[in-house]
Tab-separated table of C-alpha atoms in Angstrom:
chain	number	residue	atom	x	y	z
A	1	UNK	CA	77.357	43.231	120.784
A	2	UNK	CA	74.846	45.586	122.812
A	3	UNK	CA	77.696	48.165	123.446
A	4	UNK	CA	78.079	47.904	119.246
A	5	UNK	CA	74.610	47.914	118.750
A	6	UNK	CA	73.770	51.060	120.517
A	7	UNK	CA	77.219	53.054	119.589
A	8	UNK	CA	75.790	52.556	115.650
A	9	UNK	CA	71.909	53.334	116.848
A	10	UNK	CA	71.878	55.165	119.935
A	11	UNK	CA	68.513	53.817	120.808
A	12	UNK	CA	67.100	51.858	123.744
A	13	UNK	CA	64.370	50.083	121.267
A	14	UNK	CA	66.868	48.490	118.871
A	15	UNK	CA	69.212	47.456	121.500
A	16	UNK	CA	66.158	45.442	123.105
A	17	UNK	CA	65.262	43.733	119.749
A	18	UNK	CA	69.028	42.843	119.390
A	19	UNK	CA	69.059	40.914	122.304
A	20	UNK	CA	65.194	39.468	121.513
A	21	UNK	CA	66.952	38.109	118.359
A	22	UNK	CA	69.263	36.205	120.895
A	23	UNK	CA	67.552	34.233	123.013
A	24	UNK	CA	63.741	33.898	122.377
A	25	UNK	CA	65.001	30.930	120.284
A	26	UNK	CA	65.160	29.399	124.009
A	27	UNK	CA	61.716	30.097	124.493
A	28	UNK	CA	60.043	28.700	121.500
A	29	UNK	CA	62.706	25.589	121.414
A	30	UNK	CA	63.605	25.233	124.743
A	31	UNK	CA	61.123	22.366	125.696
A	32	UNK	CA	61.390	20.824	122.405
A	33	UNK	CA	65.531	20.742	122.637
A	34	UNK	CA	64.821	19.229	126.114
A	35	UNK	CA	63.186	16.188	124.726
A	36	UNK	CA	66.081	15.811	122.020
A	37	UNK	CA	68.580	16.421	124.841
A	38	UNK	CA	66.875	13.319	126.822
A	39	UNK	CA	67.106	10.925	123.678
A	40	UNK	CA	70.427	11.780	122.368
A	41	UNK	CA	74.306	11.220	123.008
A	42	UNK	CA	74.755	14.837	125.026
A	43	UNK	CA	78.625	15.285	124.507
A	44	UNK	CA	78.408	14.599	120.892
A	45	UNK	CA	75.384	17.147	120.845
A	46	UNK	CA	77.179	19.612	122.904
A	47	UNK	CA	80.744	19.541	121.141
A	48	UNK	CA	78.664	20.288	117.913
A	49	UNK	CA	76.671	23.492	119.137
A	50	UNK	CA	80.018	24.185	120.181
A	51	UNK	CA	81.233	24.220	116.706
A	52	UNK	CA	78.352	26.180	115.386
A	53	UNK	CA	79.143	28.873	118.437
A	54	UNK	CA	82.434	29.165	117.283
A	55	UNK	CA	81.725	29.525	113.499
A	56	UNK	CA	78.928	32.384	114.391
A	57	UNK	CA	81.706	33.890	116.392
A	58	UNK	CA	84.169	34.088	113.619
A	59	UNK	CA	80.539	35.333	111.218
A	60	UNK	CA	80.606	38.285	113.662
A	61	UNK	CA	84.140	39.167	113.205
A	62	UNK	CA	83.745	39.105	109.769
A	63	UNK	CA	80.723	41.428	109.649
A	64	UNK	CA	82.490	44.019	111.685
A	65	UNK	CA	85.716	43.710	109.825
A	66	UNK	CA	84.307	43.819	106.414
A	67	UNK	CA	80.822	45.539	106.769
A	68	UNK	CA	82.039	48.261	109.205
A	69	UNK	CA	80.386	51.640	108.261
A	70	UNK	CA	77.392	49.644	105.991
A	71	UNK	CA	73.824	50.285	106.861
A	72	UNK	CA	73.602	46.416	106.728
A	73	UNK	CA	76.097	46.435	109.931
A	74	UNK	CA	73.031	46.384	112.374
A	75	UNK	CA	70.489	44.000	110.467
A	76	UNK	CA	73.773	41.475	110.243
A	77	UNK	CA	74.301	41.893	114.024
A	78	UNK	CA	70.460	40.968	114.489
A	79	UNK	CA	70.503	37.501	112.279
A	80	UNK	CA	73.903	36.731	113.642
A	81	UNK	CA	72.412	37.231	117.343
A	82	UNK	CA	69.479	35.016	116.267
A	83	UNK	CA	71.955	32.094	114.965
A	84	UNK	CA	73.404	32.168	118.427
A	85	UNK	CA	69.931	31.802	119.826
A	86	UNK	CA	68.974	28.878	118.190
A	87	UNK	CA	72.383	27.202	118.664
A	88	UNK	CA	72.182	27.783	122.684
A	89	UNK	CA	68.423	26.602	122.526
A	90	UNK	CA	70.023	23.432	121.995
A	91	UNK	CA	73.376	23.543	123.716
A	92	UNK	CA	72.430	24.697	127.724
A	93	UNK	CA	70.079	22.265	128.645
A	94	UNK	CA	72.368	20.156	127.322
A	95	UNK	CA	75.272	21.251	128.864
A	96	UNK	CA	73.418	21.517	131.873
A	97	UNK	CA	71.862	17.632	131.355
A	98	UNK	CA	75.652	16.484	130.616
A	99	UNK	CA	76.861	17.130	134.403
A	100	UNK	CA	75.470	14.233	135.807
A	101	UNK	CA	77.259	11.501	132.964
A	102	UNK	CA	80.919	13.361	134.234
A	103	UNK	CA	80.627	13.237	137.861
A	104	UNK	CA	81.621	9.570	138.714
A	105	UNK	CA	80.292	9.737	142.566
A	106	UNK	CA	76.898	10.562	143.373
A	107	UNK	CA	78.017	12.092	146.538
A	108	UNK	CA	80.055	14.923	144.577
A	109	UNK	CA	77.099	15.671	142.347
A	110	UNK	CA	75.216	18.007	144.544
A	111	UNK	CA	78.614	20.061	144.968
A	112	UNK	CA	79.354	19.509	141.368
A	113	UNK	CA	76.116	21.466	140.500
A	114	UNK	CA	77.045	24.001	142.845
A	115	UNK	CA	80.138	24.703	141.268
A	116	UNK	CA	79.073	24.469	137.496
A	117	UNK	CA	75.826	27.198	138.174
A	118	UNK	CA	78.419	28.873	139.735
A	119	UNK	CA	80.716	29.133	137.236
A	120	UNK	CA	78.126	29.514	134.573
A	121	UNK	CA	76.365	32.683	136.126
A	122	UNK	CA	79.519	33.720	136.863
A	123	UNK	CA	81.074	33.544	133.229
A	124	UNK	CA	77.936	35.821	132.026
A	125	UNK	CA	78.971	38.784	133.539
A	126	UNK	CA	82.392	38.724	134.102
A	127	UNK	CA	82.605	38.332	130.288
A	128	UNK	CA	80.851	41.550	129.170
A	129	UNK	CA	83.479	43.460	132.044
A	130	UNK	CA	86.406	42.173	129.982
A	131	UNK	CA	84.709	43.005	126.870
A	132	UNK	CA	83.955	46.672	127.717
A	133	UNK	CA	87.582	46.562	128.293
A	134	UNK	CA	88.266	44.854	124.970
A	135	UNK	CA	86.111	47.432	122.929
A	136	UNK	CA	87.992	50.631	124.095
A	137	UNK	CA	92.004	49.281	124.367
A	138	UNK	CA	91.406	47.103	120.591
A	139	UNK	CA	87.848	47.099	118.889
A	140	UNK	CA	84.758	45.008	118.095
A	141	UNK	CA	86.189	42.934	115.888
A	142	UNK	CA	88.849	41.510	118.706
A	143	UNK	CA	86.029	40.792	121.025
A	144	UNK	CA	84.351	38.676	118.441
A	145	UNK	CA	87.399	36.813	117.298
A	146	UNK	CA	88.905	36.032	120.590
A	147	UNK	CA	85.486	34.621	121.452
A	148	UNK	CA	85.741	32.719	118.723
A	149	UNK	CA	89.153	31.671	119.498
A	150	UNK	CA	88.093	30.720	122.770
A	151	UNK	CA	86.049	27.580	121.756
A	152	UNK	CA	88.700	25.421	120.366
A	153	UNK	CA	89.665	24.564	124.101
A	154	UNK	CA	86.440	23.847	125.370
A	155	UNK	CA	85.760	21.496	122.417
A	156	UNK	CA	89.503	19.521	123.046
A	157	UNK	CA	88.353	19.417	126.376
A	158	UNK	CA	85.220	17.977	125.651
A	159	UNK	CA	86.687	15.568	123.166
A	160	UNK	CA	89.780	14.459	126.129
A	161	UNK	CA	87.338	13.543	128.465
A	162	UNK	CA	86.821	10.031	129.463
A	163	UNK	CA	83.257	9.076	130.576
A	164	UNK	CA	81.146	5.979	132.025
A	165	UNK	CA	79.477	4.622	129.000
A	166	UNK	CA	75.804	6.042	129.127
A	167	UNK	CA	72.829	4.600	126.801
A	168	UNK	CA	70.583	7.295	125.583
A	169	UNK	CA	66.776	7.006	127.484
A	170	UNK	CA	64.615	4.769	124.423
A	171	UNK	CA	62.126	6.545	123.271
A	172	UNK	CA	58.525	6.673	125.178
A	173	UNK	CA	56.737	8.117	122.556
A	174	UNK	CA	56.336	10.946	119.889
A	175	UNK	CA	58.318	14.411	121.116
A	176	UNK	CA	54.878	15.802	122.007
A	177	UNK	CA	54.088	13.004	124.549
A	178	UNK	CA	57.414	13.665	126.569
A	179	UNK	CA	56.977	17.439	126.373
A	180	UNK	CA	53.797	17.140	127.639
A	181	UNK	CA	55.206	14.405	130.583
A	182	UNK	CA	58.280	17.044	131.283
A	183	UNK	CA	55.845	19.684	131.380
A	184	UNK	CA	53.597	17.712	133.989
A	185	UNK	CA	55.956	16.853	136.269
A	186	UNK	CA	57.232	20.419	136.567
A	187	UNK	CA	54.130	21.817	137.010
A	188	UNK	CA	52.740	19.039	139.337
A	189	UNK	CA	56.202	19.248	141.792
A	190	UNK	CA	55.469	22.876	143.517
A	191	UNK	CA	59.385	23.691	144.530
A	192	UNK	CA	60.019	23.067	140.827
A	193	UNK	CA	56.982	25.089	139.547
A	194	UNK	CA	58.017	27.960	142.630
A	195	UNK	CA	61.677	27.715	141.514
A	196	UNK	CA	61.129	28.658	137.598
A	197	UNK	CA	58.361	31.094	138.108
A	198	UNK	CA	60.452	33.195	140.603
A	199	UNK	CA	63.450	32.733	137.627
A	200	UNK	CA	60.699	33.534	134.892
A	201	UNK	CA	59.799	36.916	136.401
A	202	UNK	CA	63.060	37.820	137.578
A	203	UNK	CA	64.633	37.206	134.159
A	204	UNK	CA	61.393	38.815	132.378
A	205	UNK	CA	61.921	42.601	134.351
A	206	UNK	CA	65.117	42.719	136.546
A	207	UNK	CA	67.794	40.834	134.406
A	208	UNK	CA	67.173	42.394	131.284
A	209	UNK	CA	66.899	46.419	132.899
A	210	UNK	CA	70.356	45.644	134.623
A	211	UNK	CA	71.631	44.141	131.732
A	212	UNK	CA	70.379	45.686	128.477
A	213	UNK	CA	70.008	49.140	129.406
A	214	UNK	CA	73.501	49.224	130.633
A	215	UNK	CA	75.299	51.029	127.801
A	216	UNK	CA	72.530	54.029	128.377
A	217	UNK	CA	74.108	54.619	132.131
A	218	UNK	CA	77.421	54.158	130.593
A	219	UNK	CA	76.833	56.560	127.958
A	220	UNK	CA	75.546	59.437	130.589
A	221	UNK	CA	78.149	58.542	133.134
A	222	UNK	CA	80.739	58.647	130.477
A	223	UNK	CA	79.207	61.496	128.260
A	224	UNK	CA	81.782	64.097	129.985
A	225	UNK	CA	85.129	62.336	129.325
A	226	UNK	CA	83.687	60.359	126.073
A	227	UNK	CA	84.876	57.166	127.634
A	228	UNK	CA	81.548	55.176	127.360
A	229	UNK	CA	83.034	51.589	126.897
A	230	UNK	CA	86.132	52.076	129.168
A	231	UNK	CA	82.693	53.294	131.748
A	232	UNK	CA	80.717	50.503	130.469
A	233	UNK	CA	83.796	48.207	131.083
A	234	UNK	CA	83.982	49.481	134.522
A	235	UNK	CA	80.209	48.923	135.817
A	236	UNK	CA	80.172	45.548	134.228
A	237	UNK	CA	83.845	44.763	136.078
A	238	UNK	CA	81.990	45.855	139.461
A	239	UNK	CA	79.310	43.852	138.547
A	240	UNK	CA	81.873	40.965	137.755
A	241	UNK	CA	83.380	41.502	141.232
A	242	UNK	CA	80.235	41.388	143.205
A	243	UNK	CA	79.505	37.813	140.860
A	244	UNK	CA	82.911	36.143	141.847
A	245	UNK	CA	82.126	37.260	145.399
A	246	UNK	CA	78.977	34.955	145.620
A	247	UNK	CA	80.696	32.466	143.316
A	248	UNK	CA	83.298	32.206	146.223
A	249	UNK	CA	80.583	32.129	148.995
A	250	UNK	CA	78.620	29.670	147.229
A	251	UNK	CA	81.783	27.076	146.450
A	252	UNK	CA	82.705	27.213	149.814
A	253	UNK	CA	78.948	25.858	151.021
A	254	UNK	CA	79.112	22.132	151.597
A	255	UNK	CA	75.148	21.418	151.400
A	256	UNK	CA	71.981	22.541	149.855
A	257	UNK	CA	70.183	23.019	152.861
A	258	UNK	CA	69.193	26.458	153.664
A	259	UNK	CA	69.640	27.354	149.615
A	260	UNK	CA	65.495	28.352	149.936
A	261	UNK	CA	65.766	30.789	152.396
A	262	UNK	CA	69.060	32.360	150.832
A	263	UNK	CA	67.630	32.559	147.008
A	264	UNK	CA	64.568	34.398	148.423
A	265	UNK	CA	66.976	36.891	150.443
A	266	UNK	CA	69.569	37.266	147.711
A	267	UNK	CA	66.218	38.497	145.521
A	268	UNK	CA	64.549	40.664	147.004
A	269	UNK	CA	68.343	41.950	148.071
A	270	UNK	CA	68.657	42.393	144.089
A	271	UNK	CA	65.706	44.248	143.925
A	272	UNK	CA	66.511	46.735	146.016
A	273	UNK	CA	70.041	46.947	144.439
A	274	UNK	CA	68.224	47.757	141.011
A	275	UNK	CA	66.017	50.524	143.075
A	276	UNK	CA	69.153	51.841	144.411
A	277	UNK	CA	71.140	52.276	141.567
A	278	UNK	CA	68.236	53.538	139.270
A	279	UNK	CA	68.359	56.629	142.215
A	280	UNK	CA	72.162	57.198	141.373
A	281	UNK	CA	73.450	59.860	139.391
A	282	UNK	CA	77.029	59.197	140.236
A	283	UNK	CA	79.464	56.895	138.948
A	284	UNK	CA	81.175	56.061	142.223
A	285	UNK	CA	78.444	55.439	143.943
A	286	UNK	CA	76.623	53.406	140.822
A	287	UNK	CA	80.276	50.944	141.471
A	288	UNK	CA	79.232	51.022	145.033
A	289	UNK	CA	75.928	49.440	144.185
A	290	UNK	CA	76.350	47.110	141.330
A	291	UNK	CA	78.562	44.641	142.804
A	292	UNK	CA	75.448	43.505	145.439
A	293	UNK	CA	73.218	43.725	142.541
A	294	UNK	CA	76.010	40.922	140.612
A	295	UNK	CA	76.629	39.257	143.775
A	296	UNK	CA	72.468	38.974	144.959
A	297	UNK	CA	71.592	38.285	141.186
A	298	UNK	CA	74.273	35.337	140.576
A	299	UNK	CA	73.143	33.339	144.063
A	300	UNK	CA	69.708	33.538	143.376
A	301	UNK	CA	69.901	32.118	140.161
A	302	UNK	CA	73.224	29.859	140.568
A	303	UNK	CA	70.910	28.592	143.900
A	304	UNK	CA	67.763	27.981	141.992
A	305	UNK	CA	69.735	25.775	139.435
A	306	UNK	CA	71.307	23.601	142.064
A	307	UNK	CA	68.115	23.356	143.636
A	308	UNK	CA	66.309	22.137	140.586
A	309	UNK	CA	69.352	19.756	139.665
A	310	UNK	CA	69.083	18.081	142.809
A	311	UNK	CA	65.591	17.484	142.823
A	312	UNK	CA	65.394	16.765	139.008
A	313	UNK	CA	64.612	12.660	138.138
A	314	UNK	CA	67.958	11.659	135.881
A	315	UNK	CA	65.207	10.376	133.023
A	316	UNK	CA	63.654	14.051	133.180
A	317	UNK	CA	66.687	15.993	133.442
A	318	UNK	CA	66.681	17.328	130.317
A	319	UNK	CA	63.193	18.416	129.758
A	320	UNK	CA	63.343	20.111	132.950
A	321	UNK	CA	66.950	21.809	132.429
A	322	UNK	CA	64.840	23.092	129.184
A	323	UNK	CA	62.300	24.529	131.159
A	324	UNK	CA	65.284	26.030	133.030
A	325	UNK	CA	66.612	27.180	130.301
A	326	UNK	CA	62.975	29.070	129.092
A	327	UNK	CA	62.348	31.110	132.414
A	328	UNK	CA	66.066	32.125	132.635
A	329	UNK	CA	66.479	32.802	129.174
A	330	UNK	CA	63.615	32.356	127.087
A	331	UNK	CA	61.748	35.550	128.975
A	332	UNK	CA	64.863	37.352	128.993
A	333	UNK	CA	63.949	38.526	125.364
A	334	UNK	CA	60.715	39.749	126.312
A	335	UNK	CA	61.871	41.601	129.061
A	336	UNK	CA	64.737	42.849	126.890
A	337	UNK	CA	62.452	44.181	124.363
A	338	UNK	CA	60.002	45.512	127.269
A	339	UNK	CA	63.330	47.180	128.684
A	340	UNK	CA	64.155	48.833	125.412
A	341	UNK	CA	61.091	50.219	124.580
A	342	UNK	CA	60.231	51.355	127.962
A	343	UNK	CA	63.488	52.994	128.520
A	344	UNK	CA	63.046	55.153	125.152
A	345	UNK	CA	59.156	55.491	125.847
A	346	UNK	CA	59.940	57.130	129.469
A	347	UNK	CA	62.969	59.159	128.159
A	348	UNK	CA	62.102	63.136	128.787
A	349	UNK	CA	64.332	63.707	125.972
A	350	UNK	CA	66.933	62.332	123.102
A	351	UNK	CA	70.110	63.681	125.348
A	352	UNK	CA	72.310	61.459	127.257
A	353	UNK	CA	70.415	63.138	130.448
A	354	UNK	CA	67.134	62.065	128.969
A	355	UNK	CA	67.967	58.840	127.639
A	356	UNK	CA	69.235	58.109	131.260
A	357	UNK	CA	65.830	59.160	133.184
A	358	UNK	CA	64.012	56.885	130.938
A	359	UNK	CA	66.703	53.808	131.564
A	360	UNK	CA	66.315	54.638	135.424
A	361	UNK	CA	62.239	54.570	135.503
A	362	UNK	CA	62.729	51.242	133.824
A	363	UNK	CA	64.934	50.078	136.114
A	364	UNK	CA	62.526	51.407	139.094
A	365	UNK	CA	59.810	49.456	138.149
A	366	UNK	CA	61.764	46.631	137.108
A	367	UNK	CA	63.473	46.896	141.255
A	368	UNK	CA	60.050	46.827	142.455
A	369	UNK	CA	58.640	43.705	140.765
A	370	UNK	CA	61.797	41.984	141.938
A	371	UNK	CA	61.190	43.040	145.604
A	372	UNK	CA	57.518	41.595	144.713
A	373	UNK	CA	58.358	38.279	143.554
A	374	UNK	CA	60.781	37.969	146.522
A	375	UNK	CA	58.231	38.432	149.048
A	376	UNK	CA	56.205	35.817	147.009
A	377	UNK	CA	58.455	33.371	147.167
A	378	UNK	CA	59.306	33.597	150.612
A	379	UNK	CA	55.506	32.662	151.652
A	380	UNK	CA	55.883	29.544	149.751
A	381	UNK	CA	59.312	28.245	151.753
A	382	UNK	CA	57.678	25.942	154.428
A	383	UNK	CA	55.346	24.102	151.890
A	384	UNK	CA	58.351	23.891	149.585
A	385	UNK	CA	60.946	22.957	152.520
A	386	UNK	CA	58.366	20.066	153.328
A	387	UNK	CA	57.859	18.573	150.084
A	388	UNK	CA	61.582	18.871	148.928
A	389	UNK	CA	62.936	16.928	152.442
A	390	UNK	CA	61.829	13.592	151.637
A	391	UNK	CA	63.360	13.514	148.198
A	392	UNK	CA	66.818	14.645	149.735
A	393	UNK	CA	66.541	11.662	151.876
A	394	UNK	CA	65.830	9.053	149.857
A	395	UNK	CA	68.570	10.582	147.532
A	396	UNK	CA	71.250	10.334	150.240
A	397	UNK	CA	71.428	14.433	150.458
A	398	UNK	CA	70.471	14.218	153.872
A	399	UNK	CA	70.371	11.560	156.488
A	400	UNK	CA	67.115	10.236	157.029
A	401	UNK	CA	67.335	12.010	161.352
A	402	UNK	CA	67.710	15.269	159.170
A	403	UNK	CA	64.920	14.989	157.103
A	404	UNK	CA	62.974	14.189	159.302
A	405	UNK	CA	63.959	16.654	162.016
A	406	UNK	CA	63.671	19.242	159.507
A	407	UNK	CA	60.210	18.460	158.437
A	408	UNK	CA	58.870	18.458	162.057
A	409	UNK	CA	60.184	21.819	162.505
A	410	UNK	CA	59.185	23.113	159.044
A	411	UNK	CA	55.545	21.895	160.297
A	412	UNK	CA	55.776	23.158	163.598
A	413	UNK	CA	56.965	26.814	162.627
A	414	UNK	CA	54.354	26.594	160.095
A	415	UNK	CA	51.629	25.811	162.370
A	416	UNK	CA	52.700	28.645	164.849
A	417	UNK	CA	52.532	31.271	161.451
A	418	UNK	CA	49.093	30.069	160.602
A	419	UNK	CA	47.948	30.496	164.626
């Protein structure tokens, strides 16, 4: 859609409202879905925002097949990309909430979450490198309906599954009481509160500038040969790679310990990644760079949702996958629509050459308030390591020795920092 969008448009500005249209649906309804999500049946909820997906899908192949070359093209794009937001408000904290009701052993679930963040973070960018491919071997329209295509076996799957019977929470009171209870205990639980501020600001400036603005590097690197989808194709495949790379690392990790220390590594390491490649003017070395941007960018966030899933009360899970959901979406639109405007504000000119400098100061900044939020978040790892110990043990994550052991050092290198 963005590659579509800004072939038809050429600007920075209207790509980032595009994308706004998409997902600030999360942030408005996010917490609201989250109550819903804790009161309802989730795989009945989830296979029907699956049919919805699918039916927007086909509403998108059918605008590009039949409005192709209309000045209505874009404006259709726009609503169609809000549709989706307001079906996905609904459908990832729910998808998200409905791991726990298919993992039968509790002793599985902590690798279970592992493996589904994994997958999920993975998913969003290997997709847009096999579109880019899609877009300059077949067209638009096969992206869209192929997507749309795709649904019918996750909703057979969904529908084959066989699950413990689980009763839906009763209700504790009106939808404003339990926001205002999910919102609490988020707030009041600091790794929680640390977890989705570092994914609020990371999703608010770096996501978006890697993301969004993508198309305007492919255009410039791809301006010579007129190949800017097959290049666009190309830097999301990289980015792909470097994704499946931490996917890999992170499958193959048998516990959550040491997940703190690694998500505030992996982002200030994709901060500097979006410095670096903001510097390049090459298209080698830009495929160089963006597979440890994917790879940094993918554990940090795949990390921060295991983290939260394994500290998240069953009864709250939903509310706080919603919450989730609006720092790693919801301020993705902002920072899509701060991207787009920036990157056209801070343009020297309308060429591909200008158009690029503009995209790359974006992307500075965007690096350095990464790098920022990093360092941040490293400060708060012993006060977060000693609050989160205690609820691993008395989950089973760790053996009671471990906790323990772990806290006494957590407080003892603490107490050597503060001397």
């Amino acid at each position: 859609m963005v590659w579509l969008v800004y072939s038809l448009t050429g600007s920075g500005k209207i790509l980032g409202i595009t994308a706004f249209a998409g997902q600030v649906p999360a942030f408005v309804l996010g917490p609201f879905a989250g109550v819903w999500v804790d009161r309802l049946n989730r795989r009945r909820l989830i296979v029907t925002t699956q049919i919805l997906a699918m039916s927007q899908s086909f509403a998108l192949a059918a605008l590009v097949l039949f409005v192709h070359g209309h000045g209505i093209l874009v404006p259709g794009l726009i609503v169609l990309a809000f549709v989706q937001g307001l079906i996905n408000a609904f459908d990832m904290p729910g998808r998200q909430a409905f791991l726990v009701e298919m993992v039968n052993d509790r002793e599985d679930l902590a690798n279970a979450i592992a493996l589904n963040s994994t997958m999920v973070h993975a998913a969003r960018l290997i997709g847009p490198a096999v579109a880019g491919f899609l877009i300059h071997y077949v067209g638009s329209f096969w992206c869209f309906f192929l997507d749309g295509l795709s649904y019918i076996a996750v909703i057979a799957a969904l529908l084959a599954m066989c699950l413990r019977p689980v009763t839906p929470r009763p209700r504790s009171g009106s939808v404003i009481f339990e926001l205002r209870e999910g919102f609490a205990y988020v707030w009041g639980f600091g790794p929680i509160r640390a977890l989705l501020l570092l994914m609020a600001l990371l999703s608010l400036t770096g996501m978006p500038a890697f993301s969004v603005l993508m198309p305007i590097f492919a255009g410039f690197f791809g301006s010579a040969s007129g190949r800017g989808p097959e290049t666009l194709g190309f830097l999301f495949g990289a980015s792909a790679a470097g994704a499946l790379a931490g996917a890999l690392y992170l499958a193959s990790r048998k516990s959550v310990l040491g997940l703190g220390r690694l998500i505030a590594v992996m982002a200030f390491v994709f901060g500097l990644m979006l410095l670096a490649f903001s510097f390049s003017h090459y298209l080698w070395a830009s495929l160089l760079i963006v597979p440890c941007a994917g790879c940094a960018m993918l554990i940090t966030f795949a990390s921060s949702n295991t983290l939260l899933q394994t500290l998240t009360d069953d009864e709250k899970r939903g509310r706080v996958m919603s919450f989730f959901t609006m720092a790693f979406v919801g301020m993705t639109p902002w920072g899509n629509l701060l991207a787009g405007t920036a990157a056209d504000a801070l343009a020297s000119s309308n060429s591909p050459w200008g158009k690029f400098v503009g995209a790359a100061r974006t992307l500075q900044i965007a690096g350095a308030v990464c790098v920022a939020a990093a360092l941040s978040f490293t400060v708060k790892l012993p006060a977060i390591r000693r609050a989160v110990h205690p609820i691993y043990e008395k989950k089973g994550i760790l053996p009671r020795a471990v906790a323990t052991g772990l806290a006494e050092a957590t407080e003892v290198v603490s107490g050597h920092e503060q001397q």
